[in-house]
Short mmCIF file of C-alpha atoms in Angstrom, two decimals:
data_model
loop_
_atom_site.label_atom_id
_atom_site.label_comp_id
_atom_site.label_asym_id
_atom_site.label_seq_id
_atom_site.Cartn_x
_atom_site.Cartn_y
_atom_site.Cartn_z
CA MET A 1 157.96 126.59 147.01
CA LYS A 2 158.02 122.96 146.65
CA ARG A 3 155.16 122.58 148.88
CA SER A 4 152.99 125.06 146.88
CA LEU A 5 153.81 123.17 143.55
CA ARG A 6 152.85 120.00 145.02
CA LEU A 7 149.57 121.56 146.38
CA VAL A 8 148.90 123.04 142.71
CA CYS A 9 149.60 119.64 141.13
CA SER A 10 147.34 117.81 143.58
CA LEU A 11 144.57 120.48 142.74
CA VAL A 12 145.00 119.96 139.00
CA VAL A 13 144.72 116.14 139.43
CA ILE A 14 141.72 116.37 141.62
CA LEU A 15 139.98 119.07 139.21
CA SER A 16 140.81 117.21 136.18
CA SER A 17 139.26 114.00 137.56
CA VAL A 18 136.12 115.58 138.61
CA PRO A 19 134.30 115.47 135.15
CA VAL A 20 135.33 111.67 134.81
CA VAL A 21 133.91 110.88 138.24
CA TRP A 22 130.89 113.00 137.57
CA SER A 23 130.19 111.30 134.20
CA GLN A 24 130.63 107.97 135.85
CA ALA A 25 128.35 108.74 138.70
CA GLN A 26 125.71 109.73 136.10
CA GLU A 27 125.58 106.41 134.39
CA LYS A 28 125.82 103.26 136.35
CA VAL A 29 126.95 100.13 134.53
CA ASP A 30 126.31 96.67 136.20
CA LEU A 31 129.56 95.14 135.29
CA GLU A 32 128.93 91.80 137.40
CA THR A 33 125.84 91.24 135.19
CA ILE A 34 127.71 92.20 132.08
CA SER A 35 130.42 89.59 132.89
CA ARG A 36 127.63 87.05 133.46
CA ILE A 37 126.12 87.93 129.95
CA ARG A 38 129.44 87.68 128.42
CA TYR A 39 130.27 84.19 129.84
CA GLU A 40 126.76 82.92 129.01
CA GLY A 41 126.93 84.22 125.50
CA PHE A 42 130.43 83.01 124.67
CA THR A 43 130.58 79.77 126.58
CA TYR A 44 127.12 78.54 126.14
CA SER A 45 125.95 80.25 123.03
CA HIS A 46 122.95 78.75 121.14
CA VAL A 47 122.96 81.52 118.34
CA MET A 48 123.93 79.01 115.63
CA ASP A 49 121.29 76.42 117.02
CA SER A 50 118.21 78.09 115.20
CA LEU A 51 119.77 77.87 111.67
CA PRO A 52 119.17 74.29 110.80
CA ALA A 53 115.33 74.88 111.31
CA MET B 1 116.90 78.72 108.09
CA ASP B 2 117.96 75.65 106.12
CA SER B 3 114.79 73.69 106.69
CA ILE B 4 112.15 76.60 106.46
CA GLY B 5 114.11 78.56 103.65
CA GLU B 6 113.40 81.92 102.17
CA ARG B 7 110.83 83.89 103.97
CA LEU B 8 109.25 86.23 101.53
CA THR B 9 106.44 88.15 103.08
CA GLY B 10 103.20 86.38 102.30
CA SER B 11 104.83 83.25 101.36
CA PRO B 12 103.88 80.00 103.24
CA ASN B 13 107.42 80.03 104.55
CA MET B 14 107.10 83.34 106.19
CA LYS B 15 104.32 81.95 108.17
CA ARG B 16 106.17 79.03 109.10
CA ALA B 17 109.04 81.14 110.30
CA ASN B 18 106.49 83.13 112.49
CA ASP B 19 105.13 79.94 113.71
CA TRP B 20 108.58 78.50 114.45
CA THR B 21 109.97 81.56 116.14
CA ARG B 22 106.82 82.04 118.25
CA ASP B 23 107.32 78.33 119.61
CA LYS B 24 110.97 78.72 119.91
CA LEU B 25 110.64 81.85 122.16
CA ALA B 26 107.93 80.30 124.29
CA GLU B 27 110.39 77.00 124.70
CA MET B 28 112.85 79.49 126.01
CA GLY B 29 110.62 80.60 128.62
CA LEU B 30 109.45 83.90 127.37
CA SER B 31 105.91 84.99 128.14
CA ASN B 32 103.01 86.10 126.01
CA ALA B 33 104.66 84.57 122.70
CA HIS B 34 102.13 85.31 120.01
CA LEU B 35 101.81 86.52 116.48
CA GLU B 36 100.32 89.97 115.88
CA PRO B 37 98.64 90.66 112.46
CA TRP B 38 99.16 93.79 110.38
CA GLY B 39 97.70 94.68 107.02
CA PRO B 40 96.20 93.86 104.77
CA PHE B 41 99.42 93.27 102.92
CA GLY B 42 98.22 91.75 99.74
CA ARG B 43 99.14 88.62 97.71
CA GLY B 44 101.45 85.89 98.90
CA TRP B 45 104.00 84.34 96.40
CA ALA B 46 106.39 81.77 96.21
CA ASN B 47 108.56 80.05 93.47
CA GLN B 48 108.54 76.36 93.15
CA TYR B 49 110.47 75.51 89.85
CA VAL B 50 112.71 77.31 87.56
CA ASN B 51 114.58 76.00 84.68
CA VAL B 52 115.78 78.01 81.66
CA ARG B 53 118.30 76.66 78.96
CA MET B 54 119.49 78.10 75.70
CA THR B 55 118.25 75.96 72.85
CA SER B 56 119.98 77.72 69.85
CA PRO B 57 122.68 78.55 68.70
CA ASP B 58 124.06 76.18 71.56
CA ILE B 59 122.45 74.17 74.13
CA VAL B 60 123.42 75.24 77.71
CA PRO B 61 121.70 75.61 81.09
CA LEU B 62 121.50 78.97 82.52
CA ILE B 63 121.52 80.43 86.04
CA VAL B 64 118.35 82.35 86.59
CA TYR B 65 115.82 83.14 89.18
CA ALA B 66 112.21 84.29 89.14
CA LYS B 67 111.45 87.77 90.25
CA ALA B 68 108.75 87.73 93.07
CA TRP B 69 105.24 88.54 92.41
CA THR B 70 105.44 87.65 88.78
CA PRO B 71 103.60 84.76 87.13
CA GLY B 72 105.08 81.46 86.00
CA THR B 73 105.10 80.30 82.28
CA ASN B 74 102.29 77.65 82.79
CA GLY B 75 104.53 74.75 81.60
CA VAL B 76 107.47 74.55 79.13
CA VAL B 77 107.56 77.46 76.78
CA THR B 78 110.24 78.27 73.95
CA GLY B 79 110.62 81.78 72.27
CA LYS B 80 113.16 83.80 70.43
CA CYS B 81 115.11 86.40 72.13
CA ILE B 82 115.18 90.22 71.56
CA ARG B 83 117.09 92.92 73.37
CA ALA B 84 115.46 95.99 74.65
CA ASN B 85 116.73 98.79 76.95
CA ILE B 86 113.74 100.96 78.13
CA GLU B 87 114.76 103.71 80.49
CA LYS B 88 111.77 106.05 80.17
CA LYS B 89 108.24 105.98 78.87
CA GLU B 90 109.37 107.70 75.61
CA ASP B 91 111.22 104.64 74.76
CA PHE B 92 108.10 102.38 74.38
CA ASP B 93 107.58 103.60 70.72
CA LYS B 94 110.93 102.09 69.71
CA TYR B 95 109.67 98.60 70.55
CA LYS B 96 105.93 98.89 69.90
CA GLY B 97 104.77 95.98 67.78
CA LYS B 98 108.25 94.06 67.84
CA LEU B 99 107.80 92.08 71.21
CA ALA B 100 104.92 89.76 70.90
CA GLY B 101 105.92 86.28 71.79
CA MET B 102 109.50 87.28 72.24
CA ILE B 103 111.62 86.79 75.30
CA VAL B 104 112.78 90.14 76.11
CA ILE B 105 116.65 90.42 77.22
CA PHE B 106 116.18 93.50 79.24
CA GLY B 107 118.59 96.45 80.25
CA PRO B 108 121.81 97.87 79.41
CA ASP B 109 125.15 96.05 78.90
CA ALA B 110 125.96 94.21 82.11
CA GLU B 111 129.18 95.33 83.51
CA VAL B 112 131.11 92.20 84.58
CA LYS B 113 134.62 93.30 86.02
CA PRO B 114 137.33 91.30 87.57
CA ILE B 115 137.15 91.21 91.38
CA THR B 116 140.51 93.38 92.34
CA GLU B 117 139.47 94.03 95.98
CA ALA B 118 138.48 91.30 98.60
CA PRO B 119 134.73 90.98 98.88
CA TYR B 120 134.99 90.63 102.65
CA LYS B 121 135.61 93.80 104.73
CA ARG B 122 135.92 94.77 108.32
CA LEU B 123 135.98 98.25 109.20
CA SER B 124 139.22 100.03 109.83
CA ASP B 125 139.88 102.72 112.29
CA ASP B 126 139.54 105.17 109.49
CA ASP B 127 136.33 103.84 108.39
CA LEU B 128 135.04 104.08 111.88
CA ALA B 129 136.40 107.66 112.34
CA LYS B 130 134.61 108.58 109.09
CA ILE B 131 131.26 107.03 110.35
CA GLY B 132 131.72 109.05 113.53
CA GLU B 133 131.68 112.30 111.63
CA TYR B 134 128.31 113.79 111.52
CA GLN B 135 127.12 114.91 108.23
CA ILE B 136 125.29 118.33 108.52
CA PRO B 137 121.75 118.46 106.73
CA GLY B 138 123.00 120.72 104.00
CA GLU B 139 125.45 118.08 102.80
CA ARG B 140 122.89 115.35 102.50
CA PRO B 141 121.17 114.65 99.18
CA PRO B 142 117.64 116.02 99.15
CA PHE B 143 114.90 113.37 99.81
CA ARG B 144 113.55 112.73 96.34
CA MET B 145 109.84 111.86 96.94
CA SER B 146 108.74 112.90 93.57
CA GLU B 147 111.41 110.85 91.97
CA MET B 148 110.37 107.72 93.94
CA GLN B 149 106.72 108.33 92.79
CA ARG B 150 107.97 108.67 89.22
CA ARG B 151 110.05 105.46 89.43
CA ARG B 152 107.13 103.59 90.83
CA GLN B 153 104.63 104.74 88.07
CA PHE B 154 107.32 103.96 85.27
CA ILE B 155 107.59 100.38 86.54
CA LYS B 156 103.65 100.04 86.52
CA ASP B 157 103.79 101.55 82.98
CA LEU B 158 106.58 99.32 81.74
CA ASN B 159 104.77 95.99 83.22
CA GLN B 160 101.61 97.15 81.40
CA PHE B 161 103.59 97.67 78.14
CA PHE B 162 104.96 94.20 78.21
CA ALA B 163 101.56 92.83 78.97
CA ASP B 164 99.89 94.82 76.16
CA GLU B 165 102.81 93.73 73.60
CA LYS B 166 102.02 90.08 74.81
CA VAL B 167 105.71 89.45 75.68
CA LEU B 168 106.54 85.87 76.58
CA ALA B 169 108.97 86.62 79.30
CA VAL B 170 111.33 89.36 80.48
CA ILE B 171 115.03 88.65 81.73
CA ASP B 172 117.32 91.08 83.22
CA HIS B 173 120.59 90.89 84.99
CA PRO B 174 121.43 92.10 88.34
CA ARG B 175 122.86 95.66 88.14
CA GLN B 176 125.79 94.77 90.38
CA THR B 177 129.15 94.10 88.81
CA SER B 178 130.11 91.17 91.00
CA GLY B 179 129.10 88.30 88.62
CA GLY B 180 130.38 84.92 89.34
CA GLY B 181 127.00 83.27 89.72
CA THR B 182 125.83 85.77 92.32
CA VAL B 183 122.41 86.78 91.38
CA PHE B 184 120.71 89.81 93.20
CA VAL B 185 116.94 89.21 92.99
CA GLN B 186 114.00 91.29 94.10
CA SER B 187 110.28 91.74 92.85
CA GLY B 188 109.20 92.22 89.35
CA GLY B 189 105.49 93.13 89.98
CA SER B 190 103.16 94.24 92.63
CA TYR B 191 102.00 92.26 95.52
CA LYS B 192 98.74 94.38 95.65
CA PRO B 193 95.70 92.78 94.56
CA GLY B 194 94.55 93.87 91.14
CA GLU B 195 97.95 94.96 90.31
CA THR B 196 99.58 91.62 89.38
CA THR B 197 101.80 91.72 86.33
CA THR B 198 100.90 89.02 83.57
CA VAL B 199 104.43 88.56 82.16
CA PRO B 200 107.05 86.32 83.62
CA GLN B 201 110.28 87.92 84.76
CA LEU B 202 113.46 86.61 85.64
CA SER B 203 116.96 87.74 86.59
CA MET B 204 119.99 85.89 85.15
CA ALA B 205 123.53 85.71 86.14
CA SER B 206 125.36 88.61 84.43
CA GLU B 207 127.77 86.41 82.40
CA HIS B 208 124.84 84.35 80.91
CA TRP B 209 122.80 87.27 80.24
CA SER B 210 125.94 88.92 78.51
CA ARG B 211 126.41 85.83 76.35
CA ILE B 212 122.87 86.19 74.92
CA ALA B 213 123.07 90.01 74.58
CA ARG B 214 126.39 89.65 72.53
CA LEU B 215 124.83 87.02 70.28
CA LEU B 216 121.85 89.31 69.66
CA ASP B 217 124.11 92.37 69.07
CA GLN B 218 125.85 90.27 66.34
CA LYS B 219 122.29 89.62 64.68
CA LYS B 220 122.41 85.83 65.72
CA GLU B 221 119.11 84.25 66.42
CA VAL B 222 118.91 83.13 70.04
CA SER B 223 116.09 80.72 71.46
CA LEU B 224 115.47 79.88 74.94
CA GLU B 225 113.21 77.25 76.82
CA LEU B 226 111.69 78.40 79.82
CA ASN B 227 109.72 76.41 82.56
CA VAL B 228 108.85 78.60 85.61
CA THR B 229 106.23 77.64 88.37
CA ASN B 230 105.39 80.36 90.63
CA THR B 231 102.12 80.47 92.97
CA PHE B 232 100.06 83.35 94.34
CA TYR B 233 98.45 82.89 97.73
CA ASP B 234 95.15 84.89 98.38
CA ASP B 235 93.97 83.08 101.52
CA ASP B 236 94.99 85.37 104.23
CA PRO B 237 95.91 89.04 103.08
CA MET B 238 97.11 89.70 106.68
CA GLN B 239 100.93 89.15 107.75
CA TYR B 240 102.35 88.70 111.08
CA ASP B 241 104.98 89.90 113.43
CA THR B 242 106.34 87.35 116.26
CA ILE B 243 106.13 89.09 119.74
CA ALA B 244 107.28 87.77 123.19
CA GLU B 245 108.25 89.12 126.43
CA ILE B 246 110.25 88.85 129.47
CA PRO B 247 108.02 90.34 132.05
CA GLY B 248 109.20 93.42 134.15
CA THR B 249 109.04 93.79 137.77
CA ASP B 250 108.61 97.31 139.67
CA ARG B 251 108.51 99.06 136.16
CA LYS B 252 106.66 96.27 134.17
CA ASP B 253 104.38 98.79 132.56
CA GLU B 254 107.39 100.27 130.83
CA ILE B 255 109.06 98.52 127.70
CA VAL B 256 112.56 97.99 126.33
CA MET B 257 112.19 96.53 122.78
CA LEU B 258 114.50 94.68 120.57
CA GLY B 259 113.90 93.44 117.26
CA ALA B 260 114.86 92.40 113.79
CA HIS B 261 113.26 91.65 110.56
CA LEU B 262 112.48 88.08 109.95
CA ASP B 263 111.44 88.19 106.38
CA SER B 264 113.75 88.05 103.29
CA TRP B 265 113.92 87.93 99.66
CA HIS B 266 113.41 84.53 98.11
CA ALA B 267 116.50 83.48 96.07
CA GLY B 268 118.61 82.51 98.92
CA THR B 269 117.51 81.69 102.50
CA GLY B 270 118.11 85.16 103.86
CA ALA B 271 120.90 84.09 106.30
CA THR B 272 122.57 87.50 106.49
CA ASP B 273 119.40 89.48 105.60
CA ASN B 274 117.96 89.07 108.24
CA GLY B 275 118.35 85.79 109.56
CA ALA B 276 121.36 86.93 111.18
CA GLY B 277 119.58 89.77 113.13
CA SER B 278 116.51 87.50 114.00
CA ILE B 279 118.71 84.79 115.61
CA VAL B 280 120.93 87.37 117.65
CA MET B 281 117.86 88.98 118.98
CA MET B 282 116.53 85.40 120.15
CA GLU B 283 119.74 84.66 121.52
CA ALA B 284 120.00 87.89 123.51
CA VAL B 285 116.56 87.05 125.17
CA ARG B 286 117.75 83.55 125.59
CA ILE B 287 120.83 84.59 127.43
CA LEU B 288 118.87 86.93 129.71
CA LYS B 289 116.54 84.05 130.46
CA ALA B 290 119.38 81.63 131.20
CA LEU B 291 120.81 84.22 133.58
CA ASP B 292 117.31 84.52 135.37
CA ILE B 293 117.32 88.14 134.98
CA HIS B 294 114.34 89.87 136.55
CA PRO B 295 114.31 93.12 134.60
CA ARG B 296 112.62 96.18 136.06
CA ARG B 297 111.05 96.99 132.77
CA THR B 298 109.44 94.57 130.52
CA ILE B 299 111.71 93.24 127.75
CA ARG B 300 109.73 92.72 124.53
CA ILE B 301 111.16 91.18 121.30
CA GLY B 302 109.63 91.97 117.89
CA LEU B 303 110.41 89.89 114.71
CA TRP B 304 108.98 91.72 111.84
CA SER B 305 107.62 90.71 108.48
CA GLY B 306 107.25 93.13 105.56
CA GLU B 307 110.60 94.92 106.07
CA GLU B 308 111.77 94.33 102.39
CA GLU B 309 108.50 95.97 101.23
CA GLY B 310 108.98 98.97 103.11
CA LEU B 311 109.19 98.46 106.99
CA LEU B 312 105.74 97.45 106.72
CA GLY B 313 105.57 94.86 109.87
CA SER B 314 107.31 97.16 112.33
CA GLN B 315 105.32 100.04 110.89
CA GLY B 316 102.06 98.14 111.27
CA TYR B 317 102.97 97.21 114.94
CA VAL B 318 104.10 100.84 115.86
CA GLU B 319 100.65 102.13 114.26
CA GLN B 320 98.50 99.76 116.41
CA HIS B 321 100.57 100.23 119.61
CA PHE B 322 102.23 103.66 119.64
CA GLY B 323 100.52 105.98 117.03
CA SER B 324 100.64 107.41 113.65
CA ARG B 325 100.24 110.02 111.08
CA PRO B 326 97.33 110.48 108.78
CA HIS B 327 97.68 108.78 105.38
CA LEU B 328 98.52 110.85 102.39
CA ASP B 329 95.60 111.55 99.87
CA ASP B 330 97.54 110.59 96.78
CA PRO B 331 96.30 106.87 96.32
CA ALA B 332 99.73 106.00 94.91
CA MET B 333 101.30 107.08 98.21
CA LYS B 334 98.59 105.75 100.55
CA ASP B 335 100.91 102.89 101.91
CA MET B 336 103.84 105.05 102.60
CA PRO B 337 105.15 104.39 106.01
CA THR B 338 104.56 106.91 108.86
CA LEU B 339 108.15 108.28 108.49
CA LEU B 340 107.34 109.40 104.95
CA ARG B 341 104.14 110.84 105.94
CA ARG B 342 105.07 114.13 107.48
CA ASP B 343 103.31 115.95 104.62
CA ALA B 344 100.05 114.28 105.78
CA GLY B 345 100.03 115.91 109.24
CA PRO B 346 101.00 115.72 112.82
CA PHE B 347 101.87 112.44 114.68
CA THR B 348 99.14 111.33 117.06
CA PRO B 349 100.55 109.07 119.96
CA LYS B 350 98.79 106.43 121.67
CA PRO B 351 99.22 105.95 125.48
CA GLU B 352 101.73 102.97 125.20
CA GLN B 353 104.15 105.38 123.10
CA ALA B 354 105.06 107.05 126.55
CA LYS B 355 105.90 103.68 128.01
CA VAL B 356 108.71 102.72 125.67
CA SER B 357 112.13 103.48 126.76
CA ALA B 358 114.07 102.20 123.74
CA TYR B 359 114.11 99.94 120.59
CA PHE B 360 117.31 98.37 119.56
CA ASN B 361 117.52 96.75 116.04
CA VAL B 362 120.08 94.54 114.23
CA ASP B 363 119.83 94.33 110.32
CA ASN B 364 123.24 94.75 108.67
CA GLY B 365 124.23 91.17 108.10
CA THR B 366 126.62 88.93 110.03
CA GLY B 367 129.50 91.28 111.05
CA LYS B 368 130.24 92.13 114.64
CA ILE B 369 129.22 95.31 116.24
CA ARG B 370 131.61 98.25 116.06
CA GLY B 371 129.44 100.93 117.70
CA ILE B 372 126.01 102.41 117.61
CA TYR B 373 124.18 105.17 115.61
CA LEU B 374 122.54 107.70 118.07
CA GLN B 375 119.97 108.94 115.35
CA GLU B 376 120.76 112.66 116.34
CA ASN B 377 119.97 112.07 119.97
CA ALA B 378 122.77 113.81 121.76
CA ALA B 379 121.45 112.95 125.17
CA VAL B 380 121.90 109.36 124.89
CA ALA B 381 125.59 109.78 124.05
CA PRO B 382 126.94 109.60 127.66
CA ILE B 383 124.71 106.85 128.48
CA PHE B 384 125.72 104.70 125.46
CA GLU B 385 129.33 105.67 126.14
CA ALA B 386 129.30 104.15 129.54
CA TRP B 387 127.32 100.90 128.29
CA MET B 388 129.75 100.65 125.35
CA LYS B 389 132.92 100.75 127.53
CA PRO B 390 132.98 97.00 128.61
CA PHE B 391 132.90 96.03 125.01
CA LYS B 392 135.79 98.08 123.82
CA ASP B 393 137.81 94.74 124.01
CA LEU B 394 135.38 93.13 121.39
CA GLY B 395 135.79 96.09 119.02
CA MET B 396 132.81 98.20 119.90
CA THR B 397 134.34 101.80 120.03
CA THR B 398 132.27 104.16 117.84
CA LEU B 399 129.32 106.57 118.78
CA THR B 400 128.03 108.59 115.97
CA MET B 401 125.43 111.21 115.94
CA ARG B 402 124.39 110.03 112.35
CA ASN B 403 121.01 109.08 111.45
CA THR B 404 121.21 105.78 109.66
CA SER B 405 118.19 104.75 107.54
CA GLY B 406 116.87 101.76 105.70
CA THR B 407 115.45 99.47 108.53
CA ASP B 408 112.81 98.95 111.22
CA HIS B 409 114.33 101.24 113.84
CA LEU B 410 112.90 104.03 111.68
CA SER B 411 109.40 103.00 112.50
CA PHE B 412 110.09 103.62 116.03
CA ASP B 413 112.15 106.73 115.65
CA ALA B 414 109.13 108.26 113.54
CA ALA B 415 106.92 107.66 116.47
CA GLY B 416 109.08 109.42 118.92
CA ILE B 417 110.62 106.40 120.46
CA PRO B 418 114.33 106.09 120.89
CA GLY B 419 115.33 103.57 118.08
CA PHE B 420 118.79 102.47 117.43
CA GLN B 421 120.53 100.41 114.85
CA PHE B 422 124.23 99.29 115.72
CA ILE B 423 127.28 99.84 113.43
CA GLN B 424 128.55 96.48 111.97
CA ASP B 425 131.41 95.06 109.95
CA PRO B 426 130.04 94.66 106.43
CA ILE B 427 131.92 91.15 105.92
CA GLU B 428 130.33 90.33 102.51
CA TYR B 429 126.92 92.14 102.94
CA ASP B 430 127.19 94.40 99.98
CA THR B 431 129.33 92.28 97.68
CA ARG B 432 127.91 88.94 98.06
CA THR B 433 124.90 88.31 100.20
CA HIS B 434 122.49 91.26 100.49
CA HIS B 435 119.18 90.17 98.50
CA SER B 436 121.19 87.38 96.50
CA ASN B 437 120.98 83.84 95.86
CA MET B 438 124.13 83.33 97.80
CA ASP B 439 122.70 84.56 101.13
CA LEU B 440 122.97 81.25 102.73
CA TYR B 441 124.08 79.72 105.99
CA ASP B 442 127.78 79.45 104.98
CA ARG B 443 128.18 83.22 104.85
CA LEU B 444 127.18 83.58 108.60
CA GLN B 445 130.31 84.21 111.11
CA PRO B 446 129.37 82.52 114.30
CA GLU B 447 131.98 84.31 116.41
CA ASP B 448 130.61 87.62 115.22
CA LEU B 449 126.91 86.63 115.95
CA LYS B 450 128.03 85.71 119.58
CA GLN B 451 129.51 89.27 119.94
CA ILE B 452 126.40 91.01 118.71
CA SER B 453 124.08 88.71 120.84
CA VAL B 454 126.09 89.62 123.99
CA ILE B 455 126.18 93.30 123.24
CA VAL B 456 122.53 93.53 122.49
CA ALA B 457 121.69 91.52 125.62
CA SER B 458 123.73 94.01 127.77
CA PHE B 459 122.34 97.09 126.12
CA VAL B 460 118.65 95.76 126.51
CA TYR B 461 119.44 94.57 130.23
CA GLU B 462 120.99 98.20 131.11
CA ALA B 463 118.03 99.91 129.52
CA ALA B 464 115.66 97.62 131.47
CA MET B 465 117.30 98.28 134.74
CA ARG B 466 118.05 102.14 134.32
CA ASP B 467 116.31 104.41 136.85
CA GLN B 468 115.01 106.62 134.08
CA MET B 469 113.77 105.90 130.51
CA LEU B 470 115.98 106.93 127.68
CA PRO B 471 115.89 110.56 126.77
CA ARG B 472 113.89 111.26 123.66
CA LYS B 473 114.23 113.52 120.85
CA MET B 474 111.32 115.85 119.72
CA ILE B 475 108.85 114.63 117.11
CA ASP B 476 109.31 116.89 113.98
CA ASN B 477 105.70 117.75 112.77
CA ARG B 478 106.82 120.11 110.16
CA PRO B 479 106.53 118.91 106.48
CA PRO B 480 110.02 117.81 105.15
CA LYS B 481 112.07 119.95 102.85
CA ARG B 482 111.66 118.58 99.21
CA GLU B 483 114.06 118.81 96.32
CA ASP B 484 111.49 121.15 94.59
CA GLN B 485 111.24 123.72 97.55
#
């Protein structure tokens, strides 16, 4: 009984994670480049440099 | 912004801003930085001097701004004031023969109310949840094309009436309740050749306008002294968009675009509308260049002029590159943008239209990005959901199917190109800066602008590197439903 309950629980966990895995697999996000963009944009921003012009 | 100043389309400052942004983008290392003409637009205009003071019953300087595309006074003039509130053509008779040589204090009573709520606002979770709710079409107010036509015609008739009556000048007040020296100023006449109004027009701070109006209501004589210098420019009827690129690699024929309008109204320096959008787009491409990104698709930035006059610069660019609809037969509606020309016939695309994956626009002031409008394109929702995830910690959490309007993404959307505008915190956009004399550097929020630049750079990067172009909506070629149908 305990074993079958564990099996059911495992199946539920696997099945419920399928759509998440599927959607993540559908759209790749390049987190390494995003981190570099964040670093450049927040650490070395020039956004206010144009304004005195 | 501080040095070049306001950037009214057609003004010398607009051209200086075009040249400066082109040179700056080239200096950043972008390729093919150039200006693309669109038009003909019409007459250029700029205000050089304005000084108005009450000379009777008191002597006092007044806060006032010239309305765009209206003439100056040709030196110092003085005149007596008279109140007039003309809402419709039938009201002309009431004032006929009474206005010659007078300064018309124009409009209904100004409603100056105490400020009981902070003029500064960030979107709350509740606000974002409401934006996230889609409004089904039946709940929307109908598009009132005929109302727009009637309004345009009335303004023409009114300006002609003032000219025929030989009015010395017309002074109105901003129809907002904020007061406090903030004056919202736009145009008073037409920029089209042959339609220039001959009567000087000004907008005055509400409290000053109300003082004059109260004195007149008490039957007291009020005199003003005016000195307004405005110049019209007719040397070049064409206007320009600033364009530059980061070339693509294996998919270089395909394009991802980002843009914002560079033009502004003339009483401030257009810092939040839309200097903010322009500088974050320039910063986004600077970030990508600084990281030596080699995008698969070509990334193209467009800084538009003519937005404030009806999305004209982006519309001109889209028509030249991506396609258009026929023009409407009605001469009064001939300059309507493609998105308002569904009546005129189907959209005819040009080959380049098929090569544009997406266009991203920023034009809602200085506030940070809180989400993005999907423009009813459900197929992009899971894509943007994934792209948005790394920015949850920066406050970007909301996708909405809503179709937001009012700015240049619509020119692309109307051409069947996925065009998007971000959801932004309002900060002081509606209360203080949007089209006002106080739209200046000090109202910009540097941390918010950094956040916008980073998010835009990331969205553009992801779109440029993706295996497929972004999914598209169909182009609706049926005539739109009107209020009279």
